[in-house]
Amino acid sequence: MYIISQDSYFVMGMDKLLKAINPHATHTLVAFDRGDGKILFFSMNSLLYILSEEKGFNSFICTRFISIDKSSSVSLLRHEIRKILNFL
């Protein structure tokens, strides 16, 4: 998982959580901390598509993602990340 955030504690916590869920997880998932209390999860393929397009913003707003509150419990985050990883 790639974790994009300005909050270093969040990055460390998400990294530790992912390793506890699946230590062999491939880098197919992106977690983006928006800075407003929401975390967006989307596939690495979506991020590469957004970055390769000349119309990056239009691609971004049309991308499917899953949003979770940053203040959610660890058990909820663990459950949701497992579902996301199984989906991808």
XYZ file of C-alpha atoms in Angstrom:
88
model
C 0.000 0.000 0.000
C 1.189 3.483 -0.777
C 0.237 5.972 1.922
C 0.060 9.641 0.999
C -0.212 11.968 3.978
C 1.512 14.886 5.640
C 0.838 13.217 9.020
C 3.864 11.014 9.722
C 2.099 9.277 12.622
C -0.766 8.338 10.333
C 1.681 6.930 7.763
C 3.440 4.830 10.407
C 0.145 3.596 11.844
C -1.323 2.655 8.466
C 1.897 0.896 7.500
C 1.859 -1.113 10.733
C -1.837 -1.932 10.281
C -1.306 -3.171 6.727
C 1.634 -5.335 7.762
C -0.529 -6.858 10.513
C -3.305 -7.591 7.992
C -1.137 -8.896 5.173
C 2.663 -8.685 5.448
C 3.016 -9.774 1.806
C 0.544 -7.285 0.342
C 1.507 -6.015 -3.057
C 1.507 -2.322 -3.839
C -1.881 -2.254 -5.510
C -3.620 0.093 -3.079
C -3.223 3.819 -2.388
C -4.364 5.448 0.854
C -4.659 9.230 0.534
C -5.150 11.351 3.654
C -7.074 14.379 2.411
C -6.286 16.381 5.545
C -9.934 16.873 6.444
C -10.464 13.686 8.430
C -11.191 11.460 5.437
C -8.995 8.758 3.926
C -9.497 7.803 0.296
C -8.538 4.331 -0.884
C -8.140 3.600 -4.575
C -6.147 1.296 -6.810
C -2.634 1.983 -7.996
C -3.864 1.583 -11.573
C -6.277 4.473 -11.005
C -3.458 6.673 -9.712
C -1.252 5.847 -12.707
C -4.170 6.637 -15.040
C -4.752 9.992 -13.322
C -1.075 10.924 -13.549
C -0.748 9.892 -17.193
C -3.720 11.911 -18.405
C -3.390 15.489 -19.567
C -6.742 16.108 -17.914
C -5.586 14.862 -14.498
C -8.274 16.650 -12.473
C -11.116 15.327 -14.617
C -9.682 11.823 -14.312
C -9.361 12.231 -10.551
C -12.950 13.307 -9.942
C -14.223 10.432 -12.090
C -12.130 7.814 -10.266
C -13.820 5.285 -8.021
C -12.596 5.347 -4.470
C -13.626 4.278 -1.002
C -13.747 6.910 1.734
C -13.324 6.182 5.442
C -13.210 8.568 8.392
C -9.703 8.944 9.763
C -11.101 8.842 13.302
C -12.611 5.366 12.763
C -11.641 2.625 15.160
C -8.688 0.412 14.317
C -10.966 -2.617 14.076
C -13.168 -0.847 11.505
C -10.122 0.263 9.507
C -8.735 -3.285 9.612
C -12.071 -4.695 8.438
C -12.429 -2.162 5.613
C -8.831 -2.593 4.410
C -9.318 -6.371 4.279
C -12.456 -5.883 2.163
C -10.628 -3.461 -0.139
C -7.652 -5.791 -0.580
C -9.958 -8.721 -1.359
C -11.832 -6.560 -3.876
C -8.639 -5.519 -5.674
